[in-house]
Structures are given as C-alpha cells and as structure tokens.
CSV table of C-alpha atoms and ligand atoms in Angstrom, one decimal:
chain,number,residue,atom,x,y,z
A,235,MET,CA,0.0,0.0,0.0
A,236,ILE,CA,2.8,2.4,1.0
A,237,ALA,CA,4.7,1.5,-2.2
A,238,THR,CA,1.5,2.2,-4.3
A,239,LEU,CA,1.0,5.5,-2.5
A,240,ASN,CA,4.6,6.5,-3.3
A,241,ILE,CA,4.1,5.7,-6.9
A,242,THR,CA,0.9,7.7,-7.0
A,243,ILE,CA,2.4,10.7,-5.2
A,244,SER,CA,5.4,10.8,-7.5
A,245,LEU,CA,3.1,10.5,-10.5
A,246,ALA,CA,1.0,13.3,-9.2
A,247,ALA,CA,4.1,15.4,-8.7
A,248,ALA,CA,5.4,14.5,-12.2
A,249,PHE,CA,2.0,15.6,-13.6
A,250,GLN,CA,2.1,18.9,-11.7
A,251,GLY,CA,5.7,19.5,-12.8
A,252,HIS,CA,4.5,18.9,-16.3
A,253,LEU,CA,1.9,21.6,-16.0
A,254,LEU,CA,4.4,24.0,-14.7
A,255,ARG,CA,6.8,23.2,-17.5
A,256,THR,CA,4.0,23.8,-20.0
A,257,ALA,CA,3.5,27.3,-18.6
A,258,GLY,CA,7.3,27.9,-18.7
A,259,ALA,CA,7.6,26.8,-22.2
A,260,HIS,CA,5.7,29.8,-23.5
A,261,SER,CA,8.7,32.1,-23.7
A,262,ALA,CA,10.9,29.6,-25.5
A,263,ILE,CA,8.4,28.9,-28.2
A,264,ASN,CA,8.8,31.9,-30.4
A,265,MET,CA,12.1,30.4,-31.7
A,266,ALA,CA,10.7,26.9,-32.2
A,267,ALA,CA,9.4,25.7,-35.5
A,268,GLU,CA,5.6,25.4,-36.0
A,269,LEU,CA,4.0,22.3,-34.5
A,270,SER,CA,3.7,19.4,-36.9
A,271,THR,CA,0.1,18.5,-37.8
A,272,SER,CA,0.7,14.8,-37.6
A,273,ILE,CA,0.3,14.2,-33.9
A,274,ASN,CA,-2.5,11.7,-33.3
A,275,ILE,CA,-4.7,13.4,-30.8
A,276,LYS,CA,-7.4,10.7,-31.1
A,277,GLU,CA,-5.2,8.4,-29.0
A,278,PRO,CA,-4.1,8.9,-25.4
A,279,ARG,CA,-0.9,10.9,-25.0
A,280,TRP,CA,1.0,8.1,-23.2
A,281,ASP,CA,1.9,4.6,-24.3
A,282,GLN,CA,-1.0,2.4,-23.2
A,283,SER,CA,1.0,-0.8,-23.1
A,284,THR,CA,2.8,0.3,-19.9
A,285,PHE,CA,1.4,0.7,-16.4
A,286,VAL,CA,2.9,4.2,-16.0
A,287,GLY,CA,1.5,5.3,-19.3
A,288,ARG,CA,-2.0,4.1,-18.4
A,289,ALA,CA,-1.8,5.6,-14.9
A,290,LYS,CA,-0.9,9.0,-16.3
A,291,HIS,CA,-3.7,8.8,-18.9
A,292,PHE,CA,-6.3,7.9,-16.3
A,293,PHE,CA,-5.0,10.5,-13.8
A,294,THR,CA,-5.5,13.1,-16.5
A,295,VAL,CA,-8.9,11.9,-17.6
A,296,THR,CA,-10.3,11.7,-14.0
A,297,ASP,CA,-8.6,15.0,-12.9
A,298,PRO,CA,-11.4,16.7,-10.9
A,299,ARG,CA,-10.0,20.1,-11.5
A,300,ASN,CA,-11.4,19.9,-15.0
A,301,ILE,CA,-15.0,20.5,-13.7
A,302,LEU,CA,-13.9,23.9,-12.5
A,303,LEU,CA,-12.9,25.1,-16.0
A,304,SER,CA,-14.7,28.1,-17.3
A,305,ASN,CA,-16.7,28.3,-20.5
A,306,GLU,CA,-14.0,30.4,-22.1
A,307,GLN,CA,-11.4,27.8,-21.3
A,308,LEU,CA,-13.5,25.1,-22.7
A,309,GLU,CA,-14.2,27.1,-25.9
A,310,HIS,CA,-10.5,27.9,-26.2
A,311,SER,CA,-9.6,24.2,-26.1
A,312,HIS,CA,-12.5,23.4,-28.5
A,313,LYS,CA,-11.1,25.9,-31.0
A,314,ILE,CA,-7.6,24.5,-30.7
A,315,ILE,CA,-8.7,20.9,-31.3
A,316,THR,CA,-11.2,21.6,-34.1
A,317,ASP,CA,-8.6,23.7,-35.9
A,318,TYR,CA,-5.9,21.1,-35.4
A,319,ARG,CA,-8.2,18.4,-36.8
A,320,GLN,CA,-8.5,20.4,-39.9
A,321,GLY,CA,-4.7,20.9,-40.1
A,322,VAL,CA,-4.7,24.4,-38.7
A,323,VAL,CA,-2.2,25.1,-36.0
A,324,SER,CA,-2.6,28.2,-33.9
A,325,PRO,CA,0.6,30.2,-34.0
A,326,GLY,CA,3.0,29.4,-31.1
A,327,LEU,CA,1.0,26.3,-30.0
A,328,THR,CA,3.3,23.8,-28.2
A,329,GLU,CA,2.9,20.1,-28.1
A,330,ASP,CA,2.2,20.2,-24.4
A,331,GLU,CA,-0.5,22.8,-24.9
A,332,LEU,CA,-2.1,20.8,-27.7
A,333,TRP,CA,-2.3,17.7,-25.4
A,334,ARG,CA,-3.7,19.8,-22.5
A,335,ALA,CA,-6.3,21.1,-24.9
A,336,LYS,CA,-7.1,17.5,-26.1
A,337,TYR,CA,-7.7,16.3,-22.5
A,338,VAL,CA,-9.8,19.4,-21.6
A,339,PHE,CA,-11.8,19.0,-24.8
A,340,ASP,CA,-12.4,15.3,-24.2
A,341,SER,CA,-13.4,16.0,-20.6
A,342,ALA,CA,-16.3,18.2,-21.6
A,343,PHE,CA,-17.5,17.3,-25.2
A,344,HIS,CA,-19.2,14.1,-26.2
A,345,PRO,CA,-16.9,12.1,-28.5
A,346,ASP,CA,-19.7,11.3,-31.0
A,347,THR,CA,-22.1,14.1,-30.9
A,348,GLY,CA,-19.7,16.9,-29.9
A,349,GLU,CA,-22.3,18.3,-27.5
A,350,LYS,CA,-21.3,19.7,-24.2
A,351,MET,CA,-21.9,17.0,-21.6
A,352,ILE,CA,-23.9,17.3,-18.3
A,353,LEU,CA,-21.5,18.4,-15.6
A,354,ILE,CA,-22.0,15.5,-13.2
A,355,GLY,CA,-21.9,12.9,-15.9
A,356,ARG,CA,-18.4,13.8,-17.0
A,357,MET,CA,-15.3,11.7,-16.1
A,358,SER,CA,-13.9,14.6,-14.1
A,359,ALA,CA,-16.9,14.5,-11.8
A,360,GLN,CA,-16.6,10.8,-11.1
A,361,VAL,CA,-14.2,11.1,-8.1
A,362,PRO,CA,-16.0,13.8,-6.2
A,363,MET,CA,-19.4,12.2,-6.9
A,364,ASN,CA,-18.2,8.7,-6.0
A,365,MET,CA,-16.6,9.9,-2.8
A,366,THR,CA,-19.7,11.7,-1.6
A,367,ILE,CA,-21.9,8.8,-2.4
A,368,THR,CA,-19.6,6.1,-1.0
A,369,GLY,CA,-18.8,8.1,2.1
A,370,CYS,CA,-22.4,8.7,2.9
A,371,MET,CA,-23.3,5.1,2.2
A,372,MET,CA,-20.7,4.0,4.7
A,373,THR,CA,-21.8,6.5,7.3
A,374,PHE,CA,-25.6,5.9,7.0
A,375,TYR,CA,-25.8,2.2,6.7
A,376,LYS,CA,-27.8,1.4,9.8
A,377,THR,CA,-31.3,2.4,9.1
A,378,THR,CA,-33.5,1.2,6.3
A,379,PRO,CA,-34.6,4.6,5.0
A,380,ALA,CA,-31.0,5.8,4.8
A,381,VAL,CA,-29.9,2.7,3.0
A,382,VAL,CA,-32.7,3.1,0.4
A,383,LEU,CA,-32.0,6.8,0.0
A,384,TRP,CA,-28.3,6.3,-0.7
A,385,GLN,CA,-28.8,3.3,-3.0
A,386,TRP,CA,-31.3,5.4,-4.9
A,387,ILE,CA,-29.0,8.4,-5.2
A,388,ASN,CA,-26.2,6.1,-6.4
A,389,GLN,CA,-28.4,4.5,-9.1
A,390,SER,CA,-29.7,7.9,-10.2
A,391,PHE,CA,-26.1,9.1,-10.5
A,392,ASN,CA,-25.3,6.0,-12.6
A,393,ALA,CA,-28.3,6.7,-14.8
A,394,ILE,CA,-27.1,10.2,-15.4
A,395,VAL,CA,-23.7,8.9,-16.3
A,396,ASN,CA,-25.3,6.3,-18.6
A,397,TYR,CA,-27.3,9.1,-20.3
A,398,THR,CA,-24.4,11.5,-20.6
A,399,ASN,CA,-22.2,8.8,-22.0
A,400,ARG,CA,-24.8,7.3,-24.4
A,401,SER,CA,-23.3,6.4,-27.7
A,402,GLY,CA,-24.0,8.9,-30.6
A,403,ASP,CA,-24.5,6.4,-33.5
A,404,ALA,CA,-26.7,3.8,-31.7
A,405,PRO,CA,-28.7,6.0,-29.4
A,406,ILE,CA,-30.5,4.2,-26.5
A,407,SER,CA,-34.1,5.4,-26.1
A,408,VAL,CA,-35.2,7.2,-23.0
A,409,SER,CA,-37.5,4.2,-22.2
A,410,GLN,CA,-34.6,1.8,-22.3
A,411,LEU,CA,-32.6,4.0,-20.0
A,412,GLY,CA,-35.7,4.3,-17.8
A,413,THR,CA,-36.1,0.5,-17.6
A,414,ALA,CA,-32.4,0.0,-16.8
A,415,TYR,CA,-32.7,2.7,-14.1
A,416,VAL,CA,-35.7,1.1,-12.4
A,417,SER,CA,-34.3,-2.4,-12.5
A,418,ALA,CA,-30.8,-1.3,-11.3
A,419,THR,CA,-32.4,0.6,-8.4
A,420,THR,CA,-34.6,-2.3,-7.4
A,421,GLY,CA,-31.7,-4.7,-7.5
A,422,ALA,CA,-29.3,-2.5,-5.6
A,423,VAL,CA,-31.9,-1.7,-2.8
A,424,ALA,CA,-32.8,-5.4,-2.5
A,425,THR,CA,-29.2,-6.5,-2.2
A,426,ALA,CA,-28.3,-3.8,0.3
A,427,LEU,CA,-31.4,-4.5,2.5
A,428,GLY,CA,-30.9,-8.3,2.3
A,429,LEU,CA,-27.3,-8.0,3.4
A,430,ASN,CA,-28.2,-5.6,6.2
A,431,ALA,CA,-30.8,-8.1,7.5
A,432,LEU,CA,-28.3,-11.0,7.3
A,433,THR,CA,-25.7,-9.1,9.2
A,434,LYS,CA,-27.9,-7.6,11.9
A,435,HIS,CA,-26.2,-9.3,14.8
A,436,ILE,CA,-22.5,-9.0,13.9
A,437,SER,CA,-20.0,-6.8,15.7
A,438,PRO,CA,-20.0,-3.0,15.0
A,439,LEU,CA,-16.6,-3.1,13.3
A,440,PHE,CA,-17.8,-5.9,10.8
A,441,GLY,CA,-21.0,-4.0,10.3
A,442,ARG,CA,-19.0,-1.2,8.8
A,443,PHE,CA,-17.9,-3.5,6.0
A,444,VAL,CA,-21.4,-4.4,4.9
A,445,PRO,CA,-21.4,-1.7,2.2
A,446,PHE,CA,-18.1,-3.1,0.8
A,447,ALA,CA,-19.4,-6.7,0.9
A,448,ALA,CA,-22.5,-5.5,-1.0
A,449,VAL,CA,-20.3,-3.9,-3.7
A,450,ALA,CA,-18.1,-7.0,-4.0
A,451,ALA,CA,-21.1,-9.4,-4.1
A,452,ALA,CA,-22.9,-7.2,-6.7
A,453,ASN,CA,-19.9,-7.2,-9.0
A,454,CYS,CA,-19.3,-10.9,-8.8
A,455,ILE,CA,-22.9,-11.5,-9.8
A,456,ASN,CA,-23.7,-8.7,-12.2
A,457,ILE,CA,-20.7,-8.8,-14.5
A,458,PRO,CA,-20.7,-12.5,-15.3
A,459,LEU,CA,-24.5,-12.3,-15.7
A,460,MET,CA,-24.3,-9.4,-18.1
A,461,ARG,CA,-21.6,-11.1,-20.1
A,462,GLN,CA,-23.0,-14.7,-20.0
A,463,ARG,CA,-23.2,-14.7,-23.8
A,464,GLU,CA,-19.5,-14.3,-24.0
A,465,LEU,CA,-18.9,-17.1,-21.4
A,466,LYS,CA,-21.1,-19.4,-23.5
A,467,HIS,CA,-19.9,-18.5,-27.0
A,468,GLY,CA,-16.4,-17.1,-26.4
A,469,ILE,CA,-14.8,-13.8,-27.4
A,470,PRO,CA,-12.6,-13.1,-30.4
A,471,ILE,CA,-8.9,-13.8,-30.0
A,472,THR,CA,-6.2,-12.6,-32.3
A,473,ASP,CA,-2.4,-13.0,-32.7
A,474,GLU,CA,-0.2,-10.0,-31.9
A,475,ASN,CA,-0.8,-8.5,-35.3
A,476,ASP,CA,-4.6,-8.5,-34.8
A,477,ASN,CA,-5.2,-11.4,-37.1
A,478,ARG,CA,-8.3,-13.2,-35.9
A,479,LEU,CA,-7.7,-16.8,-34.7
A,480,GLY,CA,-11.2,-17.7,-33.5
A,481,GLU,CA,-13.4,-17.4,-30.4
A,482,SER,CA,-12.5,-18.7,-26.9
A,483,THR,CA,-14.5,-19.2,-23.8
A,484,LYS,CA,-11.3,-19.6,-21.7
A,485,ALA,CA,-10.3,-16.1,-22.8
A,486,ALA,CA,-13.8,-14.8,-21.9
A,487,GLN,CA,-13.4,-16.3,-18.4
A,488,GLN,CA,-10.0,-14.6,-18.0
A,489,ALA,CA,-11.3,-11.3,-19.3
A,490,ILE,CA,-14.4,-11.3,-17.1
A,491,SER,CA,-12.4,-12.3,-13.9
A,492,GLN,CA,-10.0,-9.5,-14.6
A,493,VAL,CA,-12.8,-7.0,-14.8
A,494,VAL,CA,-14.4,-8.3,-11.6
A,495,VAL,CA,-11.1,-8.2,-9.8
A,496,SER,CA,-10.3,-4.7,-10.9
A,497,ARG,CA,-13.8,-3.4,-10.0
A,498,ILE,CA,-13.5,-4.9,-6.5
A,499,LEU,CA,-9.9,-3.6,-6.1
A,500,MET,CA,-11.1,-0.2,-7.3
A,501,ALA,CA,-13.7,-0.1,-4.5
A,502,SER,CA,-11.5,-1.6,-1.8
A,503,PRO,CA,-9.2,1.3,-0.7
A,504,GLY,CA,-12.2,3.6,-0.4
A,505,MET,CA,-14.4,1.1,1.3
A,506,ALA,CA,-12.0,-1.1,3.4
A,507,ILE,CA,-9.6,1.5,5.0
A,508,PRO,CA,-12.0,4.2,6.3
A,509,PRO,CA,-14.1,1.7,8.4
A,510,PHE,CA,-11.0,0.9,10.6
A,511,LEU,CA,-10.2,4.6,11.0
A,512,MET,CA,-13.8,5.6,11.7
A,513,ASN,CA,-14.3,2.9,14.2
A,514,HIS,CA,-11.3,4.3,16.1
A,515,LEU,CA,-12.3,7.9,15.7
A,516,GLU,CA,-15.9,7.5,16.8
A,517,LYS,CA,-14.6,6.4,20.2
A,518,LYS,CA,-12.8,9.7,20.6
A,519,ALA,CA,-14.1,12.7,22.5
A,520,PHE,CA,-14.2,15.0,19.4
A,521,LEU,CA,-16.7,12.8,17.5
A,522,LYS,CA,-18.7,12.1,20.6
A,523,LYS,CA,-19.2,15.8,21.0
A,524,PHE,CA,-19.8,16.5,17.3
A,525,PRO,CA,-21.4,13.4,15.9
A,526,TRP,CA,-22.5,15.2,12.7
A,527,MET,CA,-18.8,15.5,11.7
A,528,SER,CA,-18.8,11.7,11.0
A,529,ALA,CA,-20.2,12.1,7.5
A,530,PRO,CA,-17.8,14.8,6.3
A,531,ILE,CA,-14.8,13.0,7.8
A,532,GLN,CA,-15.8,9.8,6.1
A,533,VAL,CA,-16.4,11.5,2.8
A,534,GLY,CA,-12.9,13.0,3.1
A,535,LEU,CA,-11.2,9.7,3.9
A,536,VAL,CA,-13.0,7.9,1.0
A,537,GLY,CA,-12.1,10.8,-1.3
A,538,PHE,CA,-8.5,10.6,-0.4
A,539,CYS,CA,-8.4,6.9,-1.1
A,540,LEU,CA,-10.4,7.2,-4.4
A,541,VAL,CA,-8.3,10.0,-5.9
A,542,PHE,CA,-5.4,7.5,-6.0
A,543,ALA,CA,-7.2,4.2,-6.3
A,544,THR,CA,-9.5,4.9,-9.2
A,545,PRO,CA,-6.9,5.8,-11.9
A,546,LEU,CA,-4.4,3.2,-10.6
A,547,CYS,CA,-7.0,0.4,-10.8
A,548,CYS,CA,-8.2,1.5,-14.2
A,549,ALA,CA,-4.5,1.1,-15.2
A,550,LEU,CA,-4.0,-2.2,-13.6
A,551,PHE,CA,-4.8,-4.5,-16.5
A,552,PRO,CA,-4.3,-3.4,-20.1
A,553,GLN,CA,-7.5,-3.1,-22.1
A,554,LYS,CA,-5.9,-5.7,-24.4
A,555,SER,CA,-5.3,-8.8,-22.4
A,556,SER,CA,-3.3,-11.9,-23.4
A,557,MET,CA,-2.9,-15.6,-22.6
A,558,SER,CA,-0.7,-18.4,-23.6
A,559,VAL,CA,-2.0,-20.7,-26.4
A,560,SER,CA,-1.5,-23.7,-24.1
A,561,ARG,CA,-4.2,-22.4,-21.7
A,562,LEU,CA,-6.9,-22.3,-24.4
A,563,GLU,CA,-9.5,-25.0,-25.1
A,564,PRO,CA,-7.8,-28.1,-26.5
A,565,GLU,CA,-9.8,-28.0,-29.8
A,566,LEU,CA,-8.9,-24.4,-30.3
A,567,GLN,CA,-5.2,-25.1,-29.5
A,568,GLU,CA,-5.1,-27.7,-32.2
A,569,LYS,CA,-6.8,-25.4,-34.7
A,570,ILE,CA,-4.3,-22.6,-34.0
A,571,ARG,CA,-1.3,-24.9,-34.1
A,572,ALA,CA,-2.4,-26.1,-37.5
A,573,SER,CA,-3.3,-22.8,-39.1
A,574,HIS,CA,-0.8,-20.5,-37.3
A,575,PRO,CA,2.1,-22.7,-36.1
A,576,GLY,CA,4.4,-19.9,-34.7
A,577,VAL,CA,1.8,-18.3,-32.4
A,578,GLU,CA,2.5,-18.7,-28.7
A,579,ARG,CA,0.2,-16.0,-27.2
A,580,VAL,CA,-3.2,-14.9,-28.1
A,581,TYR,CA,-4.7,-11.4,-27.4
A,582,PHE,CA,-8.2,-10.2,-26.7
A,583,ASN,CA,-10.1,-7.1,-25.5
A,584,LYS,CA,-11.1,-7.6,-21.9
A,585,GLY,CA,-14.2,-5.3,-22.1
A,586,LEU,CA,-15.6,-3.1,-19.4
B,672,NAG,C1,-17.8,6.8,-21.3
B,672,NAG,O1,-17.5,6.0,-22.4
B,672,NAG,C2,-16.1,6.0,-22.7
B,672,NAG,C3,-15.9,5.2,-23.9
B,672,NAG,O2,-17.1,4.9,-24.6
B,672,NAG,C4,-15.3,5.5,-21.6
B,672,NAG,O3,-14.0,5.6,-21.9
B,672,NAG,C5,-15.6,6.3,-20.3
B,672,NAG,O4,-15.0,5.7,-19.2
B,672,NAG,C6,-17.1,6.4,-20.0
B,672,NAG,N1,-17.3,7.4,-19.0
B,672,NAG,C7,-17.9,7.2,-17.9
B,672,NAG,C8,-18.1,8.3,-16.9
B,672,NAG,O5,-18.4,6.1,-17.6
B,673,NAG,C1,-17.8,5.8,-9.8
B,673,NAG,O1,-18.8,5.0,-9.5
B,673,NAG,C2,-19.4,4.4,-10.6
B,673,NAG,C3,-20.6,3.7,-10.1
B,673,NAG,O2,-21.0,4.1,-8.9
B,673,NAG,C4,-18.4,3.4,-11.3
B,673,NAG,O3,-19.0,2.8,-12.4
B,673,NAG,C5,-17.2,4.2,-11.7
B,673,NAG,O4,-16.2,3.4,-12.2
B,673,NAG,C6,-16.7,5.0,-10.5
B,673,NAG,N1,-15.7,5.9,-11.1
B,673,NAG,C7,-14.7,6.4,-10.4
B,673,NAG,C8,-13.8,7.3,-11.2
B,673,NAG,O5,-14.5,6.1,-9.3
B,674,NAG,C1,-23.2,2.4,-7.1
B,674,NAG,O1,-23.7,1.6,-8.1
B,674,NAG,C2,-22.8,1.0,-9.0
B,674,NAG,C3,-23.5,0.3,-10.1
B,674,NAG,O2,-24.5,-0.5,-9.6
B,674,NAG,C4,-21.9,0.1,-8.2
B,674,NAG,O3,-20.9,-0.4,-9.1
B,674,NAG,C5,-21.2,0.9,-7.1
B,674,NAG,O4,-20.4,0.0,-6.4
B,674,NAG,C6,-22.2,1.6,-6.2
B,674,NAG,N1,-21.5,2.4,-5.2
B,674,NAG,C7,-21.5,2.1,-4.0
B,674,NAG,C8,-20.8,3.0,-3.1
B,674,NAG,O5,-22.1,1.1,-3.5
B,675,NAG,C1,-26.2,1.9,-16.8
B,675,NAG,O1,-25.7,1.1,-17.9
B,675,NAG,C2,-25.3,-0.2,-17.6
B,675,NAG,C3,-24.7,-0.8,-18.9
B,675,NAG,O2,-25.6,-0.5,-19.9
B,675,NAG,C4,-26.4,-1.0,-17.0
B,675,NAG,O3,-26.0,-2.3,-16.7
B,675,NAG,C5,-26.9,-0.3,-15.7
B,675,NAG,O4,-28.0,-1.0,-15.1
B,675,NAG,C6,-27.3,1.2,-16.0
B,675,NAG,N1,-27.6,1.8,-14.7
B,675,NAG,C7,-28.6,2.5,-14.5
B,675,NAG,C8,-28.8,3.1,-13.2
B,675,NAG,O5,-29.4,2.8,-15.4
C-alpha cells in the first residue's frame, strides 16, 4: 500500500511538474518551428502498453480540477482541437498545450455528438461524486430509509452517467434508459437491505464492512450475468498483429475475472480502509461531542483513497489482455497450431 502511494504521489508530482513546464515553455516557443500536424490526438498521450502510461492517462482523464474550467477555457480548447483536426495550428502552440487542450476537450464534449456533456456525468466528476456517495453510504448504513435513499442516489447518478455517455451512433431510447434505471435501483436496494438483514447481529466493526461486501457481491454476480453470452460462445482472440484466430470461452473467463477483480480492487481502498479509522475515531471525545462530523470526515477519507485508487486500478490491467495458447480450449489449440504454427500467445479485448 505504501509503495503504491509512493508511486501515485510521484506520479501526481510529475504531472504537476509537467503543467508548470507547460507554462514555462511559452517564452521559448517563439524560436521553435511550428508544431507538426501529424500528432495523433485521437489516441491517449502516453503509451497504453505500460502501467505508468495508463496511470498517467487515467489521472489526467479523471482529474477533478477539470470540472472547474470556465466556459471560455472550454471554448478555447474546443477551437484548438477543431482547428488542429483540420490541419490548422494556432501560431505558437506547443505540443504540451495541444495535449492539454485535447484532454480538456475530451473532458467536456461528447466524442460522437460533440455536444457539451452534463457536468456530473463527466469523467472529471466521477471522483467527487463517487466519494460523496460512497462516504455517505458508509456512514448511514444502519437504518432502512437511509440505505434506500443512498442506493437510490447512487443509481440515479449511474443513470445520469449512462445518459451522458450514451453512444451517438446507436442512441439508446429514453424508455430503455428508464427500464435500466428502475431495475438497477430495485436490484441495488434489495441487495443492500438483504445483506443488512443478514448481518444484523455481527460486531459493529464488521457492520461497517457491509457496504463493501455489498459492492463486491454485486460485481461478482452482475458482470458474469451481463456477459453470459461471452462465457457461452467465447470472445474473439487474435495474434499480436490483430489477425483473428477464433473465439475462446477460456479467454472470456479470464477477461471477465480481470474485470471483476479490478472493480473490487477499485472499490476496496475507499471502502475497506475508512471503516477501521472511523471505528477508532468515533470512540474519541471529538466525534462524541460533534457526531454530525462523521459524514464529512468519512467522505474526506473515502475521497483521499479514491483519488489515487481509481486511476491506478483502471490502469492495472491493459485493455488488451493476453494468454498463452496452451491455456486455451484443446480443440482451439489444435486449430491454431495447424493454421498459425508460430503463435505462442493470443490477445483479446477484456471489455468493461
Ligand atoms: C464513457 O465512455 C467512454 C468510452 O465509450 C469511456 O472511456 C468512459 O470511461 C465512459 N465514462 C464514464 C463516466 O463512464
Ligand atoms: C464511480 O462509480 C461508478 C458507479 O458508482 C463506477 O461505475 C465508476 O467506475 C466509478 N468511477 C470512479 C472514477 O471512481
Ligand atoms: C453504485 O452503483 C454502482 C452500479 O450499480 C456500483 O458499481 C457501485 O459500487 C455503487 N456504489 C456504492 C458505493 O455502492
Ligand atoms: C447503466 O448502464 C449499464 C450498462 O448498460 C447498466 O448495466 C446499468 O444498469 C445502467 N444503470 C442505470 C442506473 O441505469
């Protein structure tokens, strides 16, 4: 944990340093040649095949400071990016400024429709929203109305994120979104109340972990359920040059377990560390005197954990996963050995 924190802190410092250098670069630029128009700003700035590259990318994408940007700043980035896409480079633009504009642009405008997105549905709002919801869920987990309220708020937030992030070319209808919203809310409330009833008589310290257990259980059930078609029929696998080799259910199992593990890991720092601290703090005079301070303190603790955990866990497994041919289904192994004798590893997209 300490090692992880060290990495994150040095990453955050590197990122800040990078912002400062960007500012400092202004004066030197007059001498530099004009920026080339061949930078691929559709892709992330950093190499996505390394952990550090992915971590930098996700830190930038989830950076909550982006919600504070003014309309003018957004319009400025919008202009830089739309110009650049048409091969027009604003005079004096540096590569760092271009990348900064790309990330600001992506944070606020929908990739397909180009519309400005609802504020709380943006990636940059994820950490502050998640920390408030998670912190409150972990503070108010004892009474039924509070559990129902916070599960409902969480699912409403998810529905807004789903709506904000809906795909432009295959739009989901409002009634589909509504159905998903109602069924997700019912499921979440039922799971939370069920677990609460089951764990009525356990010790207060364990009681604090009920919300975390609920999240872990929900992920273990929901993700395989949602992707059962892939578990039954397999997912496409390719060689390292993207040549399709067939479909594998073993690859689907690995992809889905990685997604479940990274979802639970993503929730664990925020939901597993604060209960210990809160259990300790609530015995102290200060919180006995000001019990209403519990919620803000809990939200702060969760936030601190999430700011680091979310991007690092997003970065944990590459989007493209791989496995050795010898671990595939026997029939598929034979088929690949016959058609592509040199292939040792196969690759597949692990999905979301
Ligand atoms: C929205 O969708 C994009 C890709 O379609 C994904 O990268 C991003 O994480 C999603 N954002 C949220 C807030 O879920
Ligand atoms: C925030 O929570 C939502 C659901 O509550 C989850 O899908 C998402 O991955 C979380 N994002 C971050 C950045 O923590
Ligand atoms: C909120 O809902 C999402 C989706 O159902 C879930 O992944 C997430 O863990 C929930 N958040 C909390 C704090 O329970
Ligand atoms: C959001 O979208 C996901 C994936 O389409 C779905 O599983 C989930 O139930 C939706 N959540 C809400 C609250 O609508």
